[in-house]
PDB file of N, CA and C in Angstrom:
ATOM      1  N   LEU A   1      25.132  49.062 -51.903  1.00 75.00           N
ATOM      2  CA  LEU A   1      24.258  47.936 -52.160  1.00 75.00           C
ATOM      3  C   LEU A   1      25.050  46.631 -52.313  1.00 75.00           C
ATOM      4  N   PHE A   2      26.157  46.780 -53.033  1.00 80.00           N
ATOM      5  CA  PHE A   2      27.014  45.620 -53.219  1.00 80.00           C
ATOM      6  C   PHE A   2      27.609  45.179 -51.890  1.00 80.00           C
ATOM      7  N   GLN A   3      28.006  46.146 -51.090  1.00 85.00           N
ATOM      8  CA  GLN A   3      28.586  45.876 -49.775  1.00 85.00           C
ATOM      9  C   GLN A   3      27.516  45.276 -48.855  1.00 85.00           C
ATOM     10  N   GLU A   4      26.325  45.753 -48.958  1.00 88.00           N
ATOM     11  CA  GLU A   4      25.225  45.244 -48.134  1.00 88.00           C
ATOM     12  C   GLU A   4      24.903  43.788 -48.501  1.00 88.00           C
ATOM     13  N   LYS A   5      24.959  43.526 -49.791  1.00 90.00           N
ATOM     14  CA  LYS A   5      24.725  42.173 -50.275  1.00 90.00           C
ATOM     15  C   LYS A   5      25.818  41.247 -49.753  1.00 90.00           C
ATOM     16  N   ASP A   6      27.035  41.693 -49.790  1.00 91.00           N
ATOM     17  CA  ASP A   6      28.181  40.919 -49.289  1.00 91.00           C
ATOM     18  C   ASP A   6      28.043  40.664 -47.791  1.00 91.00           C
ATOM     19  N   GLU A   7      27.605  41.668 -47.038  1.00 92.00           N
ATOM     20  CA  GLU A   7      27.384  41.531 -45.582  1.00 92.00           C
ATOM     21  C   GLU A   7      26.294  40.506 -45.306  1.00 92.00           C
ATOM     22  N   ASN A   8      25.225  40.585 -46.074  1.00 94.00           N
ATOM     23  CA  ASN A   8      24.115  39.641 -45.913  1.00 94.00           C
ATOM     24  C   ASN A   8      24.571  38.208 -46.194  1.00 94.00           C
ATOM     25  N   LYS A   9      25.409  38.066 -47.201  1.00 94.00           N
ATOM     26  CA  LYS A   9      25.933  36.745 -47.563  1.00 94.00           C
ATOM     27  C   LYS A   9      26.786  36.188 -46.425  1.00 94.00           C
ATOM     28  N   LYS A  10      27.665  37.036 -45.859  1.00 95.00           N
ATOM     29  CA  LYS A  10      28.520  36.609 -44.742  1.00 95.00           C
ATOM     30  C   LYS A  10      27.666  36.245 -43.529  1.00 95.00           C
ATOM     31  N   GLN A  11      26.666  37.067 -43.273  1.00 96.00           N
ATOM     32  CA  GLN A  11      25.796  36.826 -42.121  1.00 96.00           C
ATOM     33  C   GLN A  11      25.006  35.515 -42.332  1.00 96.00           C
ATOM     34  N   ARG A  12      24.587  35.307 -43.545  1.00 96.00           N
ATOM     35  CA  ARG A  12      23.865  34.065 -43.860  1.00 96.00           C
ATOM     36  C   ARG A  12      24.765  32.859 -43.665  1.00 96.00           C
ATOM     37  N   GLU A  13      26.020  32.953 -44.109  1.00 97.00           N
ATOM     38  CA  GLU A  13      26.971  31.856 -43.936  1.00 97.00           C
ATOM     39  C   GLU A  13      27.222  31.584 -42.457  1.00 97.00           C
ATOM     40  N   ILE A  14      27.347  32.658 -41.679  1.00 97.00           N
ATOM     41  CA  ILE A  14      27.541  32.515 -40.232  1.00 97.00           C
ATOM     42  C   ILE A  14      26.335  31.814 -39.609  1.00 97.00           C
ATOM     43  N   LEU A  15      25.148  32.246 -39.993  1.00 97.00           N
ATOM     44  CA  LEU A  15      23.925  31.636 -39.457  1.00 97.00           C
ATOM     45  C   LEU A  15      23.803  30.172 -39.886  1.00 97.00           C
ATOM     46  N   GLU A  16      24.175  29.852 -41.133  1.00 97.00           N
ATOM     47  CA  GLU A  16      24.136  28.466 -41.614  1.00 97.00           C
ATOM     48  C   GLU A  16      25.129  27.605 -40.838  1.00 97.00           C
ATOM     49  N   ASP A  17      26.324  28.151 -40.563  1.00 97.00           N
ATOM     50  CA  ASP A  17      27.324  27.435 -39.770  1.00 97.00           C
ATOM     51  C   ASP A  17      26.788  27.160 -38.350  1.00 97.00           C
ATOM     52  N   ARG A  18      26.172  28.188 -37.765  1.00 98.00           N
ATOM     53  CA  ARG A  18      25.594  28.020 -36.431  1.00 98.00           C
ATOM     54  C   ARG A  18      24.495  26.953 -36.441  1.00 98.00           C
ATOM     55  N   LEU A  19      23.689  26.975 -37.487  1.00 98.00           N
ATOM     56  CA  LEU A  19      22.618  25.998 -37.618  1.00 98.00           C
ATOM     57  C   LEU A  19      23.190  24.579 -37.713  1.00 98.00           C
ATOM     58  N   LYS A  20      24.250  24.425 -38.514  1.00 98.00           N
ATOM     59  CA  LYS A  20      24.904  23.116 -38.640  1.00 98.00           C
ATOM     60  C   LYS A  20      25.444  22.655 -37.279  1.00 98.00           C
ATOM     61  N   GLU A  21      26.111  23.572 -36.568  1.00 98.00           N
ATOM     62  CA  GLU A  21      26.661  23.238 -35.245  1.00 98.00           C
ATOM     63  C   GLU A  21      25.545  22.873 -34.269  1.00 98.00           C
ATOM     64  N   THR A  22      24.455  23.632 -34.334  1.00 98.00           N
ATOM     65  CA  THR A  22      23.312  23.366 -33.447  1.00 98.00           C
ATOM     66  C   THR A  22      22.687  22.018 -33.773  1.00 98.00           C
ATOM     67  N   ASN A  23      22.528  21.726 -35.057  1.00 98.00           N
ATOM     68  CA  ASN A  23      21.964  20.428 -35.477  1.00 98.00           C
ATOM     69  C   ASN A  23      22.873  19.275 -35.052  1.00 98.00           C
ATOM     70  N   LYS A  24      24.182  19.498 -35.166  1.00 98.00           N
ATOM     71  CA  LYS A  24      25.144  18.472 -34.758  1.00 98.00           C
ATOM     72  C   LYS A  24      25.057  18.243 -33.248  1.00 98.00           C
ATOM     73  N   ALA A  25      25.009  19.335 -32.490  1.00 98.00           N
ATOM     74  CA  ALA A  25      24.899  19.224 -31.033  1.00 98.00           C
ATOM     75  C   ALA A  25      23.582  18.551 -30.643  1.00 98.00           C
ATOM     76  N   LEU A  26      22.513  18.871 -31.351  1.00 98.00           N
ATOM     77  CA  LEU A  26      21.209  18.259 -31.092  1.00 98.00           C
ATOM     78  C   LEU A  26      21.266  16.755 -31.356  1.00 98.00           C
ATOM     79  N   ALA A  27      21.878  16.369 -32.464  1.00 98.00           N
ATOM     80  CA  ALA A  27      22.003  14.947 -32.808  1.00 98.00           C
ATOM     81  C   ALA A  27      22.826  14.215 -31.741  1.00 98.00           C
ATOM     82  N   GLU A  28      23.901  14.836 -31.285  1.00 98.00           N
ATOM     83  CA  GLU A  28      24.732  14.227 -30.239  1.00 98.00           C
ATOM     84  C   GLU A  28      23.942  14.092 -28.933  1.00 98.00           C
ATOM     85  N   ALA A  29      23.184  15.118 -28.601  1.00 98.00           N
ATOM     86  CA  ALA A  29      22.373  15.092 -27.381  1.00 98.00           C
ATOM     87  C   ALA A  29      21.302  14.005 -27.465  1.00 98.00           C
ATOM     88  N   GLU A  30      20.680  13.869 -28.625  1.00 98.00           N
ATOM     89  CA  GLU A  30      19.676  12.825 -28.799  1.00 98.00           C
ATOM     90  C   GLU A  30      20.308  11.433 -28.699  1.00 98.00           C
ATOM     91  N   GLY A  31      21.510  11.303 -29.276  1.00 98.00           N
ATOM     92  CA  GLY A  31      22.235  10.028 -29.172  1.00 98.00           C
ATOM     93  C   GLY A  31      22.563   9.699 -27.729  1.00 98.00           C
ATOM     94  N   GLU A  32      23.031  10.700 -26.995  1.00 98.00           N
ATOM     95  CA  GLU A  32      23.355  10.510 -25.575  1.00 98.00           C
ATOM     96  C   GLU A  32      22.093  10.149 -24.792  1.00 98.00           C
ATOM     97  N   ARG A  33      20.974  10.843 -25.116  1.00 98.00           N
ATOM     98  CA  ARG A  33      19.697  10.551 -24.451  1.00 98.00           C
ATOM     99  C   ARG A  33      19.281   9.095 -24.695  1.00 98.00           C
ATOM    100  N   ASP A  34      19.398   8.638 -25.933  1.00 98.00           N
ATOM    101  CA  ASP A  34      19.019   7.261 -26.268  1.00 98.00           C
ATOM    102  C   ASP A  34      19.909   6.250 -25.535  1.00 98.00           C
ATOM    103  N   LYS A  35      21.203   6.573 -25.482  1.00 98.00           N
ATOM    104  CA  LYS A  35      22.146   5.694 -24.776  1.00 98.00           C
ATOM    105  C   LYS A  35      21.790   5.621 -23.290  1.00 98.00           C
ATOM    106  N   LEU A  36      21.507   6.775 -22.683  1.00 98.00           N
ATOM    107  CA  LEU A  36      21.157   6.812 -21.263  1.00 98.00           C
ATOM    108  C   LEU A  36      19.832   6.092 -21.001  1.00 98.00           C
ATOM    109  N   LYS A  37      18.888   6.211 -21.942  1.00 98.00           N
ATOM    110  CA  LYS A  37      17.606   5.523 -21.788  1.00 98.00           C
ATOM    111  C   LYS A  37      17.818   4.013 -21.794  1.00 98.00           C
ATOM    112  N   LYS A  38      18.666   3.522 -22.692  1.00 98.00           N
ATOM    113  CA  LYS A  38      18.972   2.089 -22.743  1.00 98.00           C
ATOM    114  C   LYS A  38      19.635   1.633 -21.442  1.00 98.00           C
ATOM    115  N   GLU A  39      20.567   2.433 -20.942  1.00 98.00           N
ATOM    116  CA  GLU A  39      21.240   2.088 -19.681  1.00 98.00           C
ATOM    117  C   GLU A  39      20.250   2.059 -18.527  1.00 98.00           C
ATOM    118  N   LEU A  40      19.325   3.021 -18.516  1.00 98.00           N
ATOM    119  CA  LEU A  40      18.300   3.058 -17.471  1.00 98.00           C
ATOM    120  C   LEU A  40      17.406   1.830 -17.550  1.00 98.00           C
ATOM    121  N   ASP A  41      16.982   1.473 -18.753  1.00 98.00           N
ATOM    122  CA  ASP A  41      16.152   0.277 -18.930  1.00 98.00           C
ATOM    123  C   ASP A  41      16.881  -0.968 -18.428  1.00 98.00           C
ATOM    124  N   LEU A  42      18.160  -1.069 -18.755  1.00 98.00           N
ATOM    125  CA  LEU A  42      18.962  -2.209 -18.300  1.00 98.00           C
ATOM    126  C   LEU A  42      19.072  -2.212 -16.776  1.00 98.00           C
ATOM    127  N   ALA A  43      19.292  -1.047 -16.191  1.00 98.00           N
ATOM    128  CA  ALA A  43      19.399  -0.945 -14.734  1.00 98.00           C
ATOM    129  C   ALA A  43      18.090  -1.354 -14.066  1.00 98.00           C
ATOM    130  N   ILE A  44      16.969  -0.953 -14.655  1.00 98.00           N
ATOM    131  CA  ILE A  44      15.656  -1.324 -14.102  1.00 98.00           C
ATOM    132  C   ILE A  44      15.467  -2.842 -14.178  1.00 98.00           C
ATOM    133  N   ARG A  45      15.820  -3.434 -15.319  1.00 98.00           N
ATOM    134  CA  ARG A  45      15.700  -4.903 -15.455  1.00 98.00           C
ATOM    135  C   ARG A  45      16.612  -5.610 -14.467  1.00 98.00           C
ATOM    136  N   ASN A  46      17.838  -5.109 -14.311  1.00 98.00           N
ATOM    137  CA  ASN A  46      18.772  -5.712 -13.357  1.00 98.00           C
ATOM    138  C   ASN A  46      18.245  -5.603 -11.934  1.00 98.00           C
ATOM    139  N   LYS A  47      17.672  -4.455 -11.607  1.00 98.00           N
ATOM    140  CA  LYS A  47      17.118  -4.255 -10.269  1.00 98.00           C
ATOM    141  C   LYS A  47      15.998  -5.254 -10.009  1.00 98.00           C
ATOM    142  N   GLN A  48      15.111  -5.418 -10.990  1.00 97.00           N
ATOM    143  CA  GLN A  48      14.000  -6.360 -10.833  1.00 97.00           C
ATOM    144  C   GLN A  48      14.532  -7.782 -10.674  1.00 97.00           C
ATOM    145  N   SER A  49      15.526  -8.107 -11.464  1.00 97.00           N
ATOM    146  CA  SER A  49      16.136  -9.433 -11.382  1.00 97.00           C
ATOM    147  C   SER A  49      16.761  -9.656 -10.001  1.00 97.00           C
ATOM    148  N   LEU A  50      17.440  -8.647  -9.503  1.00 97.00           N
ATOM    149  CA  LEU A  50      18.058  -8.756  -8.181  1.00 97.00           C
ATOM    150  C   LEU A  50      17.011  -8.868  -7.076  1.00 97.00           C
ATOM    151  N   LEU A  51      15.913  -8.140  -7.213  1.00 96.00           N
ATOM    152  CA  LEU A  51      14.846  -8.235  -6.211  1.00 96.00           C
ATOM    153  C   LEU A  51      14.232  -9.633  -6.212  1.00 96.00           C
ATOM    154  N   THR A  52      14.030 -10.193  -7.391  1.00 96.00           N
ATOM    155  CA  THR A  52      13.499 -11.558  -7.500  1.00 96.00           C
ATOM    156  C   THR A  52      14.473 -12.533  -6.852  1.00 96.00           C
ATOM    157  N   TRP A  53      15.750 -12.380  -7.147  1.00 96.00           N
ATOM    158  CA  TRP A  53      16.785 -13.241  -6.562  1.00 96.00           C
ATOM    159  C   TRP A  53      16.789 -13.101  -5.041  1.00 96.00           C
ATOM    160  N   LYS A  54      16.678 -11.858  -4.573  1.00 96.00           N
ATOM    161  CA  LYS A  54      16.709 -11.601  -3.128  1.00 96.00           C
ATOM    162  C   LYS A  54      15.535 -12.285  -2.427  1.00 96.00           C
ATOM    163  N   VAL A  55      14.355 -12.197  -3.012  1.00 95.00           N
ATOM    164  CA  VAL A  55      13.182 -12.843  -2.407  1.00 95.00           C
ATOM    165  C   VAL A  55      13.388 -14.353  -2.346  1.00 95.00           C
ATOM    166  N   ALA A  56      13.850 -14.933  -3.447  1.00 94.00           N
ATOM    167  CA  ALA A  56      14.072 -16.383  -3.483  1.00 94.00           C
ATOM    168  C   ALA A  56      15.123 -16.790  -2.460  1.00 94.00           C
ATOM    169  N   LYS A  57      16.199 -16.040  -2.393  1.00 96.00           N
ATOM    170  CA  LYS A  57      17.268 -16.384  -1.462  1.00 96.00           C
ATOM    171  C   LYS A  57      16.859 -16.122  -0.012  1.00 96.00           C
ATOM    172  N   SER A  58      16.009 -15.138   0.206  1.00 96.00           N
ATOM    173  CA  SER A  58      15.518 -14.869   1.561  1.00 96.00           C
ATOM    174  C   SER A  58      14.688 -16.037   2.059  1.00 96.00           C
ATOM    175  N   GLN A  59      13.856 -16.589   1.177  1.00 94.00           N
ATOM    176  CA  GLN A  59      13.049 -17.746   1.549  1.00 94.00           C
ATOM    177  C   GLN A  59      13.953 -18.942   1.839  1.00 94.00           C
ATOM    178  N   LEU A  60      14.945 -19.156   1.001  1.00 95.00           N
ATOM    179  CA  LEU A  60      15.890 -20.253   1.218  1.00 95.00           C
ATOM    180  C   LEU A  60      16.655 -20.037   2.515  1.00 95.00           C
ATOM    181  N   MET A  61      17.059 -18.799   2.766  1.00 96.00           N
ATOM    182  CA  MET A  61      17.802 -18.474   3.983  1.00 96.00           C
ATOM    183  C   MET A  61      16.956 -18.764   5.221  1.00 96.00           C
ATOM    184  N   ALA A  62      15.682 -18.388   5.172  1.00 95.00           N
ATOM    185  CA  ALA A  62      14.789 -18.640   6.305  1.00 95.00           C
ATOM    186  C   ALA A  62      14.655 -20.140   6.548  1.00 95.00           C
ATOM    187  N   GLU A  63      14.527 -20.889   5.472  1.00 94.00           N
ATOM    188  CA  GLU A  63      14.419 -22.345   5.602  1.00 94.00           C
ATOM    189  C   GLU A  63      15.698 -22.931   6.200  1.00 94.00           C
ATOM    190  N   LEU A  64      16.837 -22.476   5.712  1.00 94.00           N
ATOM    191  CA  LEU A  64      18.114 -22.985   6.222  1.00 94.00           C
ATOM    192  C   LEU A  64      18.320 -22.602   7.688  1.00 94.00           C
ATOM    193  N   GLU A  65      17.945 -21.379   8.052  1.00 94.00           N
ATOM    194  CA  GLU A  65      18.063 -20.964   9.453  1.00 94.00           C
ATOM    195  C   GLU A  65      17.196 -21.830  10.346  1.00 94.00           C
ATOM    196  N   SER A  66      16.017 -22.173   9.863  1.00 92.00           N
ATOM    197  CA  SER A  66      15.113 -23.040  10.620  1.00 92.00           C
ATOM    198  C   SER A  66      15.744 -24.420  10.810  1.00 92.00           C
ATOM    199  N   ARG A  67      16.349 -24.933   9.748  1.00 89.00           N
ATOM    200  CA  ARG A  67      16.991 -26.248   9.841  1.00 89.00           C
ATOM    201  C   ARG A  67      18.193 -26.205  10.786  1.00 89.00           C
ATOM    202  N   VAL A  68      18.937 -25.116  10.732  1.00 90.00           N
ATOM    203  CA  VAL A  68      20.095 -24.979  11.623  1.00 90.00           C
ATOM    204  C   VAL A  68      19.638 -24.965  13.078  1.00 90.00           C
ATOM    205  N   LYS A  69      18.552 -24.222  13.373  1.00 88.00           N
ATOM    206  CA  LYS A  69      18.031 -24.184  14.740  1.00 88.00           C
ATOM    207  C   LYS A  69      17.618 -25.577  15.190  1.00 88.00           C
ATOM    208  N   LYS A  70      17.009 -26.325  14.277  1.00 84.00           N
ATOM    209  CA  LYS A  70      16.587 -27.689  14.602  1.00 84.00           C
ATOM    210  C   LYS A  70      17.804 -28.542  14.962  1.00 84.00           C
ATOM    211  N   TYR A  71      18.860 -28.433  14.174  1.00 80.00           N
ATOM    212  CA  TYR A  71      20.059 -29.221  14.446  1.00 80.00           C
ATOM    213  C   TYR A  71      20.778 -28.722  15.704  1.00 80.00           C
ATOM    214  N   GLU A  72      20.762 -27.415  15.923  1.00 81.00           N
ATOM    215  CA  GLU A  72      21.391 -26.886  17.134  1.00 81.00           C
ATOM    216  C   GLU A  72      20.671 -27.402  18.377  1.00 81.00           C
ATOM    217  N   LYS A  73      19.361 -27.543  18.256  1.00 77.00           N
ATOM    218  CA  LYS A  73      18.556 -28.032  19.374  1.00 77.00           C
ATOM    219  C   LYS A  73      19.014 -29.434  19.778  1.00 77.00           C
ATOM    220  N   TRP A  74      19.383 -30.241  18.822  1.00 74.00           N
ATOM    221  CA  TRP A  74      19.787 -31.621  19.090  1.00 74.00           C
ATOM    222  C   TRP A  74      21.307 -31.813  19.109  1.00 74.00           C
ATOM    223  N   SER A  75      22.053 -30.741  18.981  1.00 77.00           N
ATOM    224  CA  SER A  75      23.511 -30.872  18.892  1.00 77.00           C
ATOM    225  C   SER A  75      24.147 -31.366  20.185  1.00 77.00           C
ATOM    226  N   HIS A  76      23.495 -31.118  21.317  1.00 79.00           N
ATOM    227  CA  HIS A  76      24.059 -31.541  22.604  1.00 79.00           C
ATOM    228  C   HIS A  76      23.766 -33.010  22.907  1.00 79.00           C
ATOM    229  N   VAL A  77      22.920 -33.647  22.090  1.00 80.00           N
ATOM    230  CA  VAL A  77      22.538 -35.039  22.316  1.00 80.00           C
ATOM    231  C   VAL A  77      23.595 -35.954  21.722  1.00 80.00           C
ATOM    232  N   ASP A  78      23.974 -36.969  22.502  1.00 83.00           N
ATOM    233  CA  ASP A  78      24.940 -37.956  22.026  1.00 83.00           C
ATOM    234  C   ASP A  78      24.170 -39.028  21.255  1.00 83.00           C
ATOM    235  N   VAL A  79      24.200 -38.931  19.955  1.00 82.00           N
ATOM    236  CA  VAL A  79      23.426 -39.822  19.095  1.00 82.00           C
ATOM    237  C   VAL A  79      23.902 -41.260  19.242  1.00 82.00           C
ATOM    238  N   ASP A  80      25.203 -41.465  19.350  1.00 87.00           N
ATOM    239  CA  ASP A  80      25.733 -42.822  19.502  1.00 87.00           C
ATOM    240  C   ASP A  80      25.198 -43.457  20.777  1.00 87.00           C
ATOM    241  N   LYS A  81      25.187 -42.683  21.837  1.00 90.00           N
ATOM    242  CA  LYS A  81      24.675 -43.186  23.116  1.00 90.00           C
ATOM    243  C   LYS A  81      23.195 -43.548  22.985  1.00 90.00           C
ATOM    244  N   LEU A  82      22.421 -42.683  22.305  1.00 90.00           N
ATOM    245  CA  LEU A  82      21.001 -42.963  22.086  1.00 90.00           C
ATOM    246  C   LEU A  82      20.806 -44.230  21.256  1.00 90.00           C
ATOM    247  N   MET A  83      21.644 -44.420  20.258  1.00 93.00           N
ATOM    248  CA  MET A  83      21.543 -45.620  19.420  1.00 93.00           C
ATOM    249  C   MET A  83      21.823 -46.881  20.240  1.00 93.00           C
ATOM    250  N   ILE A  84      22.830 -46.839  21.094  1.00 96.00           N
ATOM    251  CA  ILE A  84      23.154 -47.991  21.944  1.00 96.00           C
ATOM    252  C   ILE A  84      21.993 -48.286  22.889  1.00 96.00           C
ATOM    253  N   GLU A  85      21.440 -47.234  23.477  1.00 95.00           N
ATOM    254  CA  GLU A  85      20.307 -47.396  24.389  1.00 95.00           C
ATOM    255  C   GLU A  85      19.089 -47.955  23.648  1.00 95.00           C
ATOM    256  N   LEU A  86      18.868 -47.486  22.443  1.00 96.00           N
ATOM    257  CA  LEU A  86      17.766 -47.987  21.636  1.00 96.00           C
ATOM    258  C   LEU A  86      17.943 -49.470  21.325  1.00 96.00           C
ATOM    259  N   GLU A  87      19.144 -49.861  20.974  1.00 97.00           N
ATOM    260  CA  GLU A  87      19.422 -51.265  20.698  1.00 97.00           C
ATOM    261  C   GLU A  87      19.171 -52.123  21.936  1.00 97.00           C
ATOM    262  N   LYS A  88      19.588 -51.618  23.111  1.00 96.00           N
ATOM    263  CA  LYS A  88      19.353 -52.362  24.359  1.00 96.00           C
ATOM    264  C   LYS A  88      17.856 -52.540  24.594  1.00 96.00           C
ATOM    265  N   LYS A  89      17.106 -51.455  24.422  1.00 95.00           N
ATOM    266  CA  LYS A  89      15.655 -51.506  24.632  1.00 95.00           C
ATOM    267  C   LYS A  89      15.004 -52.431  23.612  1.00 95.00           C
ATOM    268  N   ASP A  90      15.492 -52.386  22.401  1.00 95.00           N
ATOM    269  CA  ASP A  90      14.972 -53.253  21.352  1.00 95.00           C
ATOM    270  C   ASP A  90      15.195 -54.722  21.722  1.00 95.00           C
ATOM    271  N   ASN A  91      16.404 -55.026  22.178  1.00 93.00           N
ATOM    272  CA  ASN A  91      16.715 -56.394  22.586  1.00 93.00           C
ATOM    273  C   ASN A  91      15.859 -56.819  23.775  1.00 93.00           C
ATOM    274  N   GLU A  92      15.688 -55.907  24.713  1.00 89.00           N
ATOM    275  CA  GLU A  92      14.856 -56.212  25.888  1.00 89.00           C
ATOM    276  C   GLU A  92      13.413 -56.472  25.453  1.00 89.00           C
ATOM    277  N   LEU A  93      12.902 -55.695  24.555  1.00 88.00           N
ATOM    278  CA  LEU A  93      11.547 -55.877  24.052  1.00 88.00           C
ATOM    279  C   LEU A  93      11.393 -57.226  23.360  1.00 88.00           C
ATOM    280  N   LYS A  94      12.381 -57.570  22.534  1.00 90.00           N
ATOM    281  CA  LYS A  94      12.339 -58.876  21.853  1.00 90.00           C
ATOM    282  C   LYS A  94      12.353 -60.008  22.879  1.00 90.00           C
ATOM    283  N   HIS A  95      13.158 -59.844  23.885  1.00 85.00           N
ATOM    284  CA  HIS A  95      13.243 -60.863  24.932  1.00 85.00           C
ATOM    285  C   HIS A  95      11.896 -61.000  25.643  1.00 85.00           C
ATOM    286  N   LEU A  96      11.303 -59.876  25.993  1.00 81.00           N
ATOM    287  CA  LEU A  96      10.019 -59.912  26.701  1.00 81.00           C
ATOM    288  C   LEU A  96       8.916 -60.489  25.816  1.00 81.00           C
ATOM    289  N   GLN A  97       8.974 -60.192  24.550  1.00 82.00           N
ATOM    290  CA  GLN A  97       7.968 -60.740  23.645  1.00 82.00           C
ATOM    291  C   GLN A  97       8.119 -62.248  23.491  1.00 82.00           C
ATOM    292  N   SER A  98       9.319 -62.751  23.693  1.00 85.00           N
ATOM    293  CA  SER A  98       9.550 -64.195  23.567  1.00 85.00           C
ATOM    294  C   SER A  98       9.163 -64.960  24.841  1.00 85.00           C
ATOM    295  N   LEU A  99       8.929 -64.264  25.939  1.00 78.00           N
ATOM    296  CA  LEU A  99       8.553 -64.921  27.196  1.00 78.00           C
ATOM    297  C   LEU A  99       7.128 -65.452  27.121  1.00 78.00           C
ATOM    298  N   ASP A 100       6.891 -66.510  27.887  1.00 77.00           N
ATOM    299  CA  ASP A 100       5.508 -66.985  27.953  1.00 77.00           C
ATOM    300  C   ASP A 100       4.725 -66.095  28.909  1.00 77.00           C
ATOM    301  N   PRO A 101       3.409 -66.126  28.857  1.00 75.00           N
ATOM    302  CA  PRO A 101       2.568 -65.200  29.632  1.00 75.00           C
ATOM    303  C   PRO A 101       2.816 -65.210  31.133  1.00 75.00           C
ATOM    304  N   SER A 102       3.114 -66.347  31.715  1.00 77.00           N
ATOM    305  CA  SER A 102       3.332 -66.378  33.175  1.00 77.00           C
ATOM    306  C   SER A 102       4.612 -65.639  33.550  1.00 77.00           C
ATOM    307  N   GLU A 103       5.651 -65.830  32.762  1.00 74.00           N
ATOM    308  CA  GLU A 103       6.906 -65.118  33.036  1.00 74.00           C
ATOM    309  C   GLU A 103       6.715 -63.620  32.808  1.00 74.00           C
ATOM    310  N   MET A 104       5.906 -63.271  31.812  1.00 70.00           N
ATOM    311  CA  MET A 104       5.623 -61.869  31.512  1.00 70.00           C
ATOM    312  C   MET A 104       4.907 -61.225  32.693  1.00 70.00           C
ATOM    313  N   GLN A 105       3.956 -61.957  33.291  1.00 73.00           N
ATOM    314  CA  GLN A 105       3.207 -61.432  34.449  1.00 73.00           C
ATOM    315  C   GLN A 105       4.158 -61.211  35.615  1.00 73.00           C
ATOM    316  N   ARG A 106       5.069 -62.140  35.821  1.00 74.00           N
ATOM    317  CA  ARG A 106       6.054 -62.010  36.905  1.00 74.00           C
ATOM    318  C   ARG A 106       6.942 -60.788  36.666  1.00 74.00           C
ATOM    319  N   HIS A 107       7.346 -60.577  35.443  1.00 68.00           N
ATOM    320  CA  HIS A 107       8.192 -59.430  35.090  1.00 68.00           C
ATOM    321  C   HIS A 107       7.450 -58.112  35.342  1.00 68.00           C
ATOM    322  N   ARG A 108       6.157 -58.068  34.996  1.00 70.00           N
ATOM    323  CA  ARG A 108       5.363 -56.857  35.200  1.00 70.00           C
ATOM    324  C   ARG A 108       5.217 -56.566  36.678  1.00 70.00           C
ATOM    325  N   SER A 109       5.073 -57.583  37.449  1.00 76.00           N
ATOM    326  CA  SER A 109       4.910 -57.377  38.893  1.00 76.00           C
ATOM    327  C   SER A 109       6.200 -56.835  39.519  1.00 76.00           C
ATOM    328  N   MET A 110       7.318 -57.094  38.887  1.00 74.00           N
ATOM    329  CA  MET A 110       8.614 -56.597  39.410  1.00 74.00           C
ATOM    330  C   MET A 110       8.748 -55.094  39.118  1.00 74.00           C
ATOM    331  N   LEU A 111       8.083 -54.649  38.099  1.00 67.00           N
ATOM    332  CA  LEU A 111       8.179 -53.230  37.735  1.00 67.00           C
ATOM    333  C   LEU A 111       7.281 -52.468  38.640  1.00 67.00           C
TER     334      LEU A 111
END
């Protein structure tokens, strides 16, 4: 009986030790779970932020590409030459506007 009591005590101590180890492992697992949940939440927020950024930048990129195409369309044009020609036409227009009506009629007939 005494030996049986001693065995029961040892077995109880072993079971209590196992329980402590199990509780410790459970607490560690719960801590790890909470840490991973926080990391997941952060990753989800970062993903949403990146998607928002991507949409905004995609719109800006489309606008910039459109502007680049517009400039490429006119890149072969000599702007200085156009400006000189415009000035000549402007001067010619001023000259024609300063003519009296009879001279203007003569000029039109030449065209």
